[in-house]
PDB file of C-alpha atoms and ligand atoms in Angstrom:
ATOM      1  CA  MET B   1      13.458 130.560  91.932  1.00 65.00           C
ATOM      2  CA  SER B   2      17.227 130.270  92.005  1.00 86.00           C
ATOM      3  CA  VAL B   3      19.082 129.876  95.295  1.00 95.00           C
ATOM      4  CA  PRO B   4      20.096 133.267  96.756  1.00 97.00           C
ATOM      5  CA  ALA B   5      23.793 134.083  96.927  1.00 98.00           C
ATOM      6  CA  LEU B   6      23.429 134.932 100.591  1.00 98.00           C
ATOM      7  CA  GLU B   7      20.612 134.245 102.986  1.00 98.00           C
ATOM      8  CA  LEU B   8      20.403 135.389 106.613  1.00 98.00           C
ATOM      9  CA  ASN B   9      17.787 133.924 108.925  1.00 98.00           C
ATOM     10  CA  GLY B  10      17.071 135.152 112.432  1.00 98.00           C
ATOM     11  CA  LEU B  11      20.631 136.389 112.811  1.00 98.00           C
ATOM     12  CA  LYS B  12      21.448 137.816 116.249  1.00 98.00           C
ATOM     13  CA  LYS B  13      24.551 138.923 118.089  1.00 98.00           C
ATOM     14  CA  ASN B  14      24.916 139.956 121.709  1.00 98.00           C
ATOM     15  CA  PHE B  15      28.090 141.318 123.227  1.00 96.00           C
ATOM     16  CA  GLY B  16      27.538 140.640 126.907  1.00 95.00           C
ATOM     17  CA  LYS B  17      24.100 142.017 127.613  1.00 95.00           C
ATOM     18  CA  ALA B  18      24.087 144.392 124.660  1.00 96.00           C
ATOM     19  CA  GLU B  19      21.984 143.174 121.724  1.00 97.00           C
ATOM     20  CA  ILE B  20      23.889 144.492 118.746  1.00 98.00           C
ATOM     21  CA  ILE B  21      22.238 142.494 115.933  1.00 98.00           C
ATOM     22  CA  ARG B  22      18.630 141.841 116.845  1.00 98.00           C
ATOM     23  CA  GLY B  23      17.186 139.342 114.396  1.00 98.00           C
ATOM     24  CA  ILE B  24      18.042 139.861 110.753  1.00 98.00           C
ATOM     25  CA  ASP B  25      16.405 138.097 107.821  1.00 98.00           C
ATOM     26  CA  LEU B  26      17.783 139.027 104.443  1.00 98.00           C
ATOM     27  CA  SER B  27      18.110 137.361 101.080  1.00 98.00           C
ATOM     28  CA  ILE B  28      20.538 138.686  98.459  1.00 98.00           C
ATOM     29  CA  GLY B  29      20.307 137.370  94.900  1.00 98.00           C
ATOM     30  CA  LYS B  30      23.069 136.243  92.577  1.00 97.00           C
ATOM     31  CA  ALA B  31      24.780 139.182  90.850  1.00 97.00           C
ATOM     32  CA  GLU B  32      22.809 141.652  92.959  1.00 98.00           C
ATOM     33  CA  ARG B  33      24.537 144.801  94.216  1.00 98.00           C
ATOM     34  CA  HIS B  34      23.255 145.359  97.723  1.00 98.00           C
ATOM     35  CA  ALA B  35      24.137 148.319  99.944  1.00 98.00           C
ATOM     36  CA  ILE B  36      23.761 148.339 103.702  1.00 97.00           C
ATOM     37  CA  ILE B  37      23.320 151.798 105.140  1.00 95.00           C
ATOM     38  CA  GLY B  38      22.582 153.099 108.604  1.00 93.00           C
ATOM     39  CA  PRO B  39      23.889 155.354 111.361  1.00 92.00           C
ATOM     40  CA  ASN B  40      27.220 154.902 113.126  1.00 92.00           C
ATOM     41  CA  GLY B  41      27.094 152.029 115.580  1.00 94.00           C
ATOM     42  CA  ALA B  42      24.022 150.450 113.931  1.00 96.00           C
ATOM     43  CA  GLY B  43      25.860 147.140 113.651  1.00 97.00           C
ATOM     44  CA  LYS B  44      26.869 147.149 109.969  1.00 97.00           C
ATOM     45  CA  SER B  45      30.453 145.954 110.507  1.00 96.00           C
ATOM     46  CA  THR B  46      29.248 143.474 113.120  1.00 97.00           C
ATOM     47  CA  LEU B  47      26.861 142.058 110.542  1.00 97.00           C
ATOM     48  CA  PHE B  48      29.794 141.642 108.157  1.00 96.00           C
ATOM     49  CA  ASN B  49      31.743 139.917 110.925  1.00 96.00           C
ATOM     50  CA  LEU B  50      28.875 137.493 111.501  1.00 97.00           C
ATOM     51  CA  ILE B  51      28.499 136.684 107.809  1.00 97.00           C
ATOM     52  CA  THR B  52      32.223 135.989 107.477  1.00 95.00           C
ATOM     53  CA  ALA B  53      32.423 134.062 110.782  1.00 95.00           C
ATOM     54  CA  ARG B  54      34.812 136.400 112.540  1.00 94.00           C
ATOM     55  CA  PHE B  55      32.286 136.167 115.370  1.00 93.00           C
ATOM     56  CA  PRO B  56      29.872 133.312 115.964  1.00 95.00           C
ATOM     57  CA  PRO B  57      26.240 134.490 115.952  1.00 97.00           C
ATOM     58  CA  SER B  58      24.237 134.289 119.176  1.00 98.00           C
ATOM     59  CA  ALA B  59      21.379 132.877 117.086  1.00 98.00           C
ATOM     60  CA  GLY B  60      20.400 132.348 113.463  1.00 98.00           C
ATOM     61  CA  THR B  61      22.058 131.122 110.310  1.00 98.00           C
ATOM     62  CA  VAL B  62      23.987 132.371 107.309  1.00 98.00           C
ATOM     63  CA  LYS B  63      23.712 130.490 104.024  1.00 98.00           C
ATOM     64  CA  LEU B  64      26.015 130.991 101.054  1.00 98.00           C
ATOM     65  CA  HIS B  65      24.563 129.619  97.806  1.00 97.00           C
ATOM     66  CA  GLY B  66      22.188 127.572  99.938  1.00 97.00           C
ATOM     67  CA  GLU B  67      24.890 126.087 102.158  1.00 98.00           C
ATOM     68  CA  ASP B  68      24.650 126.678 105.906  1.00 98.00           C
ATOM     69  CA  LEU B  69      27.964 128.208 107.039  1.00 97.00           C
ATOM     70  CA  THR B  70      27.457 127.480 110.738  1.00 94.00           C
ATOM     71  CA  GLY B  71      30.656 126.197 112.309  1.00 94.00           C
ATOM     72  CA  LEU B  72      32.921 127.026 109.364  1.00 96.00           C
ATOM     73  CA  GLN B  73      36.133 129.036 109.802  1.00 94.00           C
ATOM     74  CA  PRO B  74      36.585 132.340 107.920  1.00 91.00           C
ATOM     75  CA  PHE B  75      39.081 130.754 105.493  1.00 89.00           C
ATOM     76  CA  GLU B  76      36.659 127.938 104.735  1.00 92.00           C
ATOM     77  CA  ILE B  77      33.998 130.480 103.871  1.00 94.00           C
ATOM     78  CA  ASN B  78      36.513 132.314 101.716  1.00 91.00           C
ATOM     79  CA  ARG B  79      37.223 129.077  99.824  1.00 90.00           C
ATOM     80  CA  ARG B  80      33.515 128.793  99.133  1.00 94.00           C
ATOM     81  CA  GLY B  81      33.598 132.055  97.211  1.00 95.00           C
ATOM     82  CA  LEU B  82      32.956 134.836  99.706  1.00 96.00           C
ATOM     83  CA  SER B  83      35.591 137.526 100.168  1.00 95.00           C
ATOM     84  CA  ARG B  84      35.531 140.754 102.156  1.00 92.00           C
ATOM     85  CA  SER B  85      37.463 143.932 102.783  1.00 88.00           C
ATOM     86  CA  PHE B  86      37.670 145.721 106.114  1.00 80.00           C
ATOM     87  CA  GLN B  87      36.598 149.181 107.197  1.00 70.00           C
ATOM     88  CA  ILE B  88      40.228 150.047 107.945  1.00 75.00           C
ATOM     89  CA  THR B  89      42.812 149.739 105.185  1.00 73.00           C
ATOM     90  CA  ASN B  90      44.389 146.326 105.423  1.00 80.00           C
ATOM     91  CA  ILE B  91      47.421 145.955 103.163  1.00 90.00           C
ATOM     92  CA  PHE B  92      51.100 145.098 103.726  1.00 93.00           C
ATOM     93  CA  PRO B  93      52.662 148.587 103.435  1.00 95.00           C
ATOM     94  CA  LYS B  94      56.274 147.464 103.023  1.00 96.00           C
ATOM     95  CA  MET B  95      55.562 144.888 100.363  1.00 96.00           C
ATOM     96  CA  THR B  96      55.205 146.076  96.791  1.00 97.00           C
ATOM     97  CA  VAL B  97      51.821 146.462  95.153  1.00 97.00           C
ATOM     98  CA  PHE B  98      52.594 143.388  93.048  1.00 97.00           C
ATOM     99  CA  GLU B  99      53.566 141.322  96.105  1.00 95.00           C
ATOM    100  CA  ASN B 100      50.401 142.316  97.960  1.00 95.00           C
ATOM    101  CA  VAL B 101      48.197 141.009  95.163  1.00 95.00           C
ATOM    102  CA  ARG B 102      50.357 137.931  94.598  1.00 92.00           C
ATOM    103  CA  CYS B 103      50.173 137.112  98.284  1.00 90.00           C
ATOM    104  CA  ALA B 104      46.377 137.301  98.161  1.00 90.00           C
ATOM    105  CA  LEU B 105      46.311 135.037  95.104  1.00 88.00           C
ATOM    106  CA  LEU B 106      48.629 132.546  96.765  1.00 83.00           C
ATOM    107  CA  TRP B 107      46.574 132.536  99.896  1.00 78.00           C
ATOM    108  CA  ALA B 108      43.435 131.946  97.877  1.00 74.00           C
ATOM    109  CA  GLN B 109      45.099 128.988  96.209  1.00 71.00           C
ATOM    110  CA  GLY B 110      45.933 127.468  99.564  1.00 64.00           C
ATOM    111  CA  TYR B 111      49.651 128.214  99.819  1.00 59.00           C
ATOM    112  CA  LYS B 112      50.790 129.959 102.943  1.00 52.00           C
ATOM    113  CA  TYR B 113      54.287 131.314 103.575  1.00 53.00           C
ATOM    114  CA  SER B 114      56.510 128.626 102.067  1.00 55.00           C
ATOM    115  CA  PHE B 115      56.979 127.791  98.416  1.00 57.00           C
ATOM    116  CA  TRP B 116      58.645 131.103  97.604  1.00 58.00           C
ATOM    117  CA  ASN B 117      61.045 129.457  95.179  1.00 56.00           C
ATOM    118  CA  PHE B 118      58.168 127.821  93.449  1.00 63.00           C
ATOM    119  CA  VAL B 119      56.356 131.120  93.463  1.00 57.00           C
ATOM    120  CA  ASN B 120      59.049 132.914  91.533  1.00 57.00           C
ATOM    121  CA  ARG B 121      58.809 130.333  88.814  1.00 57.00           C
ATOM    122  CA  SER B 122      55.068 130.258  88.638  1.00 76.00           C
ATOM    123  CA  ARG B 123      54.123 132.072  85.456  1.00 79.00           C
ATOM    124  CA  LYS B 124      50.464 131.504  86.023  1.00 81.00           C
ATOM    125  CA  LEU B 125      50.640 133.269  89.340  1.00 87.00           C
ATOM    126  CA  THR B 126      52.497 136.221  87.845  1.00 90.00           C
ATOM    127  CA  GLU B 127      49.981 136.487  85.031  1.00 91.00           C
ATOM    128  CA  GLY B 128      47.075 136.279  87.459  1.00 91.00           C
ATOM    129  CA  THR B 129      48.621 139.039  89.557  1.00 95.00           C
ATOM    130  CA  GLU B 130      49.201 141.223  86.509  1.00 96.00           C
ATOM    131  CA  ALA B 131      45.606 140.749  85.371  1.00 96.00           C
ATOM    132  CA  ILE B 132      44.336 142.007  88.724  1.00 96.00           C
ATOM    133  CA  LEU B 133      46.731 144.975  88.679  1.00 98.00           C
ATOM    134  CA  GLU B 134      45.276 145.920  85.284  1.00 97.00           C
ATOM    135  CA  GLN B 135      41.738 145.645  86.609  1.00 96.00           C
ATOM    136  CA  ILE B 136      42.449 147.956  89.539  1.00 97.00           C
ATOM    137  CA  ASN B 137      44.497 150.375  87.384  1.00 96.00           C
ATOM    138  CA  LEU B 138      47.691 149.874  89.381  1.00 97.00           C
ATOM    139  CA  ALA B 139      49.852 148.139  86.773  1.00 98.00           C
ATOM    140  CA  ASN B 140      52.116 151.198  86.583  1.00 98.00           C
ATOM    141  CA  ARG B 141      52.588 151.183  90.368  1.00 98.00           C
ATOM    142  CA  ARG B 142      53.415 147.502  90.674  1.00 97.00           C
ATOM    143  CA  ASP B 143      56.938 147.794  92.097  1.00 98.00           C
ATOM    144  CA  LEU B 144      56.240 150.539  94.645  1.00 98.00           C
ATOM    145  CA  PRO B 145      55.867 149.694  98.327  1.00 98.00           C
ATOM    146  CA  ALA B 146      52.123 149.649  98.912  1.00 97.00           C
ATOM    147  CA  GLY B 147      52.486 152.118 101.789  1.00 97.00           C
ATOM    148  CA  THR B 148      53.660 154.839  99.392  1.00 97.00           C
ATOM    149  CA  LEU B 149      50.441 154.793  97.325  1.00 97.00           C
ATOM    150  CA  SER B 150      47.822 157.509  97.767  1.00 95.00           C
ATOM    151  CA  TYR B 151      44.946 156.651 100.071  1.00 93.00           C
ATOM    152  CA  ALA B 152      42.547 156.029  97.164  1.00 94.00           C
ATOM    153  CA  GLU B 153      45.124 153.809  95.453  1.00 96.00           C
ATOM    154  CA  GLN B 154      45.567 151.838  98.670  1.00 95.00           C
ATOM    155  CA  ARG B 155      41.821 151.265  98.805  1.00 94.00           C
ATOM    156  CA  ALA B 156      41.908 150.195  95.149  1.00 96.00           C
ATOM    157  CA  LEU B 157      44.681 147.754  96.016  1.00 96.00           C
ATOM    158  CA  GLU B 158      42.585 146.445  98.833  1.00 95.00           C
ATOM    159  CA  ILE B 159      39.735 145.824  96.418  1.00 96.00           C
ATOM    160  CA  GLY B 160      42.210 143.937  94.216  1.00 96.00           C
ATOM    161  CA  ILE B 161      43.225 141.806  97.195  1.00 94.00           C
ATOM    162  CA  THR B 162      39.575 141.142  97.977  1.00 94.00           C
ATOM    163  CA  ILE B 163      38.755 139.950  94.453  1.00 94.00           C
ATOM    164  CA  ALA B 164      42.052 138.092  93.936  1.00 92.00           C
ATOM    165  CA  GLY B 165      40.755 134.670  94.915  1.00 86.00           C
ATOM    166  CA  GLY B 166      38.001 134.829  92.300  1.00 90.00           C
ATOM    167  CA  ALA B 167      35.201 135.043  94.882  1.00 93.00           C
ATOM    168  CA  ASN B 168      31.716 135.462  93.452  1.00 96.00           C
ATOM    169  CA  VAL B 169      30.381 137.221  96.555  1.00 98.00           C
ATOM    170  CA  ILE B 170      32.313 140.365  97.447  1.00 97.00           C
ATOM    171  CA  MET B 171      31.766 142.314 100.653  1.00 97.00           C
ATOM    172  CA  LEU B 172      33.215 145.811 101.024  1.00 96.00           C
ATOM    173  CA  ASP B 173      33.026 147.777 104.274  1.00 94.00           C
ATOM    174  CA  GLU B 174      32.989 151.528 103.495  1.00 93.00           C
ATOM    175  CA  PRO B 175      35.293 151.421 100.464  1.00 93.00           C
ATOM    176  CA  THR B 176      35.028 155.187  99.855  1.00 94.00           C
ATOM    177  CA  ALA B 177      35.329 156.385 103.460  1.00 92.00           C
ATOM    178  CA  GLY B 178      37.465 159.499 103.802  1.00 92.00           C
ATOM    179  CA  MET B 179      37.732 160.168 100.063  1.00 94.00           C
ATOM    180  CA  SER B 180      37.281 163.341  98.039  1.00 94.00           C
ATOM    181  CA  HIS B 181      34.500 163.495  95.437  1.00 94.00           C
ATOM    182  CA  SER B 182      36.812 162.622  92.582  1.00 95.00           C
ATOM    183  CA  GLU B 183      38.408 159.747  94.491  1.00 96.00           C
ATOM    184  CA  THR B 184      34.939 158.484  95.388  1.00 96.00           C
ATOM    185  CA  ASP B 185      33.870 158.541  91.723  1.00 94.00           C
ATOM    186  CA  TYR B 186      37.048 156.748  90.792  1.00 94.00           C
ATOM    187  CA  ILE B 187      36.552 153.968  93.344  1.00 95.00           C
ATOM    188  CA  THR B 188      32.848 153.647  92.505  1.00 95.00           C
ATOM    189  CA  ASP B 189      33.688 153.032  88.833  1.00 95.00           C
ATOM    190  CA  LEU B 190      36.326 150.538  89.881  1.00 96.00           C
ATOM    191  CA  ILE B 191      33.874 148.664  92.083  1.00 96.00           C
ATOM    192  CA  LEU B 192      31.321 148.536  89.266  1.00 95.00           C
ATOM    193  CA  LYS B 193      33.948 147.163  86.915  1.00 95.00           C
ATOM    194  CA  VAL B 194      35.467 144.490  89.163  1.00 95.00           C
ATOM    195  CA  THR B 195      32.147 143.215  90.520  1.00 95.00           C
ATOM    196  CA  GLU B 196      30.501 142.824  87.104  1.00 95.00           C
ATOM    197  CA  GLY B 197      28.403 139.659  87.240  1.00 96.00           C
ATOM    198  CA  LYS B 198      29.237 139.095  90.920  1.00 97.00           C
ATOM    199  CA  THR B 199      27.241 139.610  94.076  1.00 98.00           C
ATOM    200  CA  LEU B 200      28.268 142.754  95.939  1.00 98.00           C
ATOM    201  CA  ILE B 201      27.361 143.565  99.521  1.00 98.00           C
ATOM    202  CA  MET B 202      28.631 146.927 100.573  1.00 97.00           C
ATOM    203  CA  VAL B 203      28.453 149.115 103.657  1.00 96.00           C
ATOM    204  CA  GLU B 204      28.518 152.712 102.511  1.00 93.00           C
ATOM    205  CA  HIS B 205      27.823 156.127 103.990  1.00 88.00           C
ATOM    206  CA  ASP B 206      28.028 158.171 100.798  1.00 89.00           C
ATOM    207  CA  MET B 207      24.474 158.342  99.464  1.00 88.00           C
ATOM    208  CA  GLY B 208      25.663 159.288  95.975  1.00 90.00           C
ATOM    209  CA  VAL B 209      27.597 156.035  95.805  1.00 93.00           C
ATOM    210  CA  VAL B 210      24.735 154.011  97.260  1.00 94.00           C
ATOM    211  CA  PHE B 211      22.129 155.341  94.856  1.00 90.00           C
ATOM    212  CA  GLY B 212      24.487 155.092  91.886  1.00 89.00           C
ATOM    213  CA  LEU B 213      25.590 151.569  92.553  1.00 93.00           C
ATOM    214  CA  ALA B 214      23.032 149.519  94.437  1.00 96.00           C
ATOM    215  CA  ASP B 215      20.223 147.406  92.965  1.00 97.00           C
ATOM    216  CA  ARG B 216      18.738 147.196  96.444  1.00 98.00           C
ATOM    217  CA  ILE B 217      19.417 148.822  99.784  1.00 97.00           C
ATOM    218  CA  SER B 218      18.890 147.643 103.340  1.00 97.00           C
ATOM    219  CA  VAL B 219      18.706 150.178 106.147  1.00 96.00           C
ATOM    220  CA  LEU B 220      20.119 148.940 109.437  1.00 96.00           C
ATOM    221  CA  VAL B 221      19.170 150.857 112.578  1.00 95.00           C
ATOM    222  CA  TYR B 222      20.035 149.613 116.077  1.00 95.00           C
ATOM    223  CA  GLY B 223      20.652 146.090 114.883  1.00 97.00           C
ATOM    224  CA  GLU B 224      17.460 145.730 112.858  1.00 97.00           C
ATOM    225  CA  ILE B 225      16.705 146.135 109.182  1.00 97.00           C
ATOM    226  CA  ILE B 226      13.926 148.698 109.008  1.00 96.00           C
ATOM    227  CA  ALA B 227      13.595 148.653 105.204  1.00 96.00           C
ATOM    228  CA  THR B 228      14.896 146.729 102.208  1.00 97.00           C
ATOM    229  CA  GLY B 229      14.165 147.580  98.609  1.00 97.00           C
ATOM    230  CA  ALA B 230      15.066 149.392  95.420  1.00 97.00           C
ATOM    231  CA  PRO B 231      16.871 152.714  95.999  1.00 94.00           C
ATOM    232  CA  GLU B 232      13.904 154.922  95.099  1.00 93.00           C
ATOM    233  CA  ALA B 233      11.485 152.974  97.304  1.00 94.00           C
ATOM    234  CA  VAL B 234      13.887 153.115 100.238  1.00 93.00           C
ATOM    235  CA  ARG B 235      14.533 156.805  99.719  1.00 89.00           C
ATOM    236  CA  ALA B 236      10.788 157.514  99.777  1.00 90.00           C
ATOM    237  CA  ASP B 237      10.068 155.355 102.827  1.00 92.00           C
ATOM    238  CA  PRO B 238       8.971 157.613 105.714  1.00 91.00           C
ATOM    239  CA  LYS B 239      10.443 155.228 108.310  1.00 90.00           C
ATOM    240  CA  VAL B 240      13.820 155.520 106.623  1.00 90.00           C
ATOM    241  CA  GLN B 241      13.544 159.273 106.277  1.00 87.00           C
ATOM    242  CA  GLU B 242      12.874 159.564 109.947  1.00 86.00           C
ATOM    243  CA  ALA B 243      15.461 157.110 111.218  1.00 82.00           C
ATOM    244  CA  TYR B 244      18.345 157.899 108.962  1.00 77.00           C
ATOM    245  CA  LEU B 245      18.117 159.257 105.460  1.00 69.00           C
ATOM    246  CA  GLY B 246      16.842 162.733 106.228  1.00 64.00           C
ATOM    247  CA  ALA B 247      19.940 163.420 108.304  1.00 65.00           C
ATOM    248  CA  ALA B 248      22.303 161.579 105.951  1.00 66.00           C
ATOM    249  CA  LEU B 249      21.094 163.430 102.849  1.00 62.00           C
ATOM    250  CA  GLU B 250      21.269 166.767 104.628  1.00 63.00           C
ATOM    251  CA  ALA B 251      24.866 166.006 105.624  1.00 64.00           C
ATOM    252  CA  GLU B 252      25.773 165.814 101.916  1.00 61.00           C
ATOM    253  CA  HIS B 253      24.904 169.456 101.403  1.00 57.00           C
TER     254      HIS B 253
HETATM  255  N1  LIG E   1      33.845 143.025 119.558  1.00 52.03           N
HETATM  256  C1  LIG E   1      32.922 143.813 120.127  1.00 52.03           C
HETATM  257  N2  LIG E   1      32.692 143.760 121.456  1.00 52.03           N
HETATM  258  C2  LIG E   1      31.760 144.546 122.036  1.00 52.03           C
HETATM  259  N3  LIG E   1      31.005 145.446 121.371  1.00 52.03           N
HETATM  260  C3  LIG E   1      31.201 145.552 120.051  1.00 52.03           C
HETATM  261  C4  LIG E   1      32.158 144.761 119.358  1.00 52.03           C
HETATM  262  N4  LIG E   1      32.135 145.096 118.043  1.00 52.03           N
HETATM  263  C5  LIG E   1      31.201 146.058 117.925  1.00 52.03           C
HETATM  264  N5  LIG E   1      30.646 146.329 119.129  1.00 52.03           N
HETATM  265  C6  LIG E   1      29.586 147.312 119.363  1.00 52.03           C
HETATM  266  O1  LIG E   1      28.525 147.030 118.488  1.00 52.03           O
HETATM  267  C7  LIG E   1      27.911 148.237 118.028  1.00 52.03           C
HETATM  268  C8  LIG E   1      27.873 148.218 116.535  1.00 52.03           C
HETATM  269  O2  LIG E   1      29.195 148.403 116.032  1.00 52.03           O
HETATM  270  P1  LIG E   1      29.554 148.272 114.492  1.00 52.03           P
HETATM  271  O3  LIG E   1      31.011 148.511 114.383  1.00 52.03           O
HETATM  272  O4  LIG E   1      29.007 147.013 113.967  1.00 52.03           O
HETATM  273  O5  LIG E   1      28.715 149.500 113.902  1.00 52.03           O
HETATM  274  P2  LIG E   1      28.738 150.110 112.434  1.00 52.03           P
HETATM  275  O6  LIG E   1      27.320 150.184 111.998  1.00 52.03           O
HETATM  276  O7  LIG E   1      29.696 149.384 111.568  1.00 52.03           O
HETATM  277  O8  LIG E   1      29.244 151.585 112.722  1.00 52.03           O
HETATM  278  P3  LIG E   1      30.180 152.596 111.833  1.00 52.03           P
HETATM  279  O9  LIG E   1      29.243 153.250 110.858  1.00 52.03           O
HETATM  280  O10 LIG E   1      30.691 153.557 112.837  1.00 52.03           O
HETATM  281  O11 LIG E   1      31.250 151.782 111.186  1.00 52.03           O
HETATM  282  C9  LIG E   1      28.702 149.376 118.644  1.00 52.03           C
HETATM  283  O12 LIG E   1      28.001 149.834 119.768  1.00 52.03           O
HETATM  284  C10 LIG E   1      30.013 148.738 119.030  1.00 52.03           C
HETATM  285  O13 LIG E   1      30.572 149.377 120.135  1.00 52.03           O
HETATM  286 MG1  LIG E   2      31.389 149.880 110.583  1.00 52.03          MG
END
């Protein structure tokens, strides 16, 4: 069996006395699209923060392509091919769309805030940025300040920033939150396109998106995974119906 892209073993997180993540074991395969669903406050974003080392776990391990990430900094994990977006839009609104993506590419290549002269001359960097703008359908918006884009376009830009470093494991936290149906469809197609052949781990509330996109789903309730499996199996699971899906599916109507 090949090494999983991501493997969580006995992962726990307490904030003070509150047990927020209560022992998670999960293995996500290479090129799998995996959705994490569950009620508000279940610990989905916290789980993301543990995987990407924004918080140290209280117990347990995270492995990326078989490598234990314990003790690594977020940027070191990023360099190993894992990249994430945040639940709240996280772009530089005054910089242009082009500059936002270029900045992400630069960062991924290890440059920080110097080298701007070099940057302007770097054709490779410009071409790389343009290729990403094409992928996220924002080539015709490249010179606009990012803050002037529509909300859906800003989320698309954010996805571009997330994939810019060429990561092979992409984590998106509620990429379609607050969108209309048509915007949601648009972003779902975009996600499918840009994560082709990559591992995707996504927190998502919209069940249409989850069932359309995920190979497997994990249901997180009060810091525990109560079910993991193919969409149809998870949908039919009485435990899931009771704890979450019944209410979530009703909310769609
Ligand atoms: N830094 C922190 N310090 C203390 N408590 C925290 C911290 N971060 C999250 N929590 C708590 O952990 C619980 C889980 O929060 P989390 O944001 O992970 O949930 P979520 O599943 O992402 O919810 P939502 O669907 O609303 O985004 C909440 O009760 C939250 O208040
Ligand atoms: Mg969250």
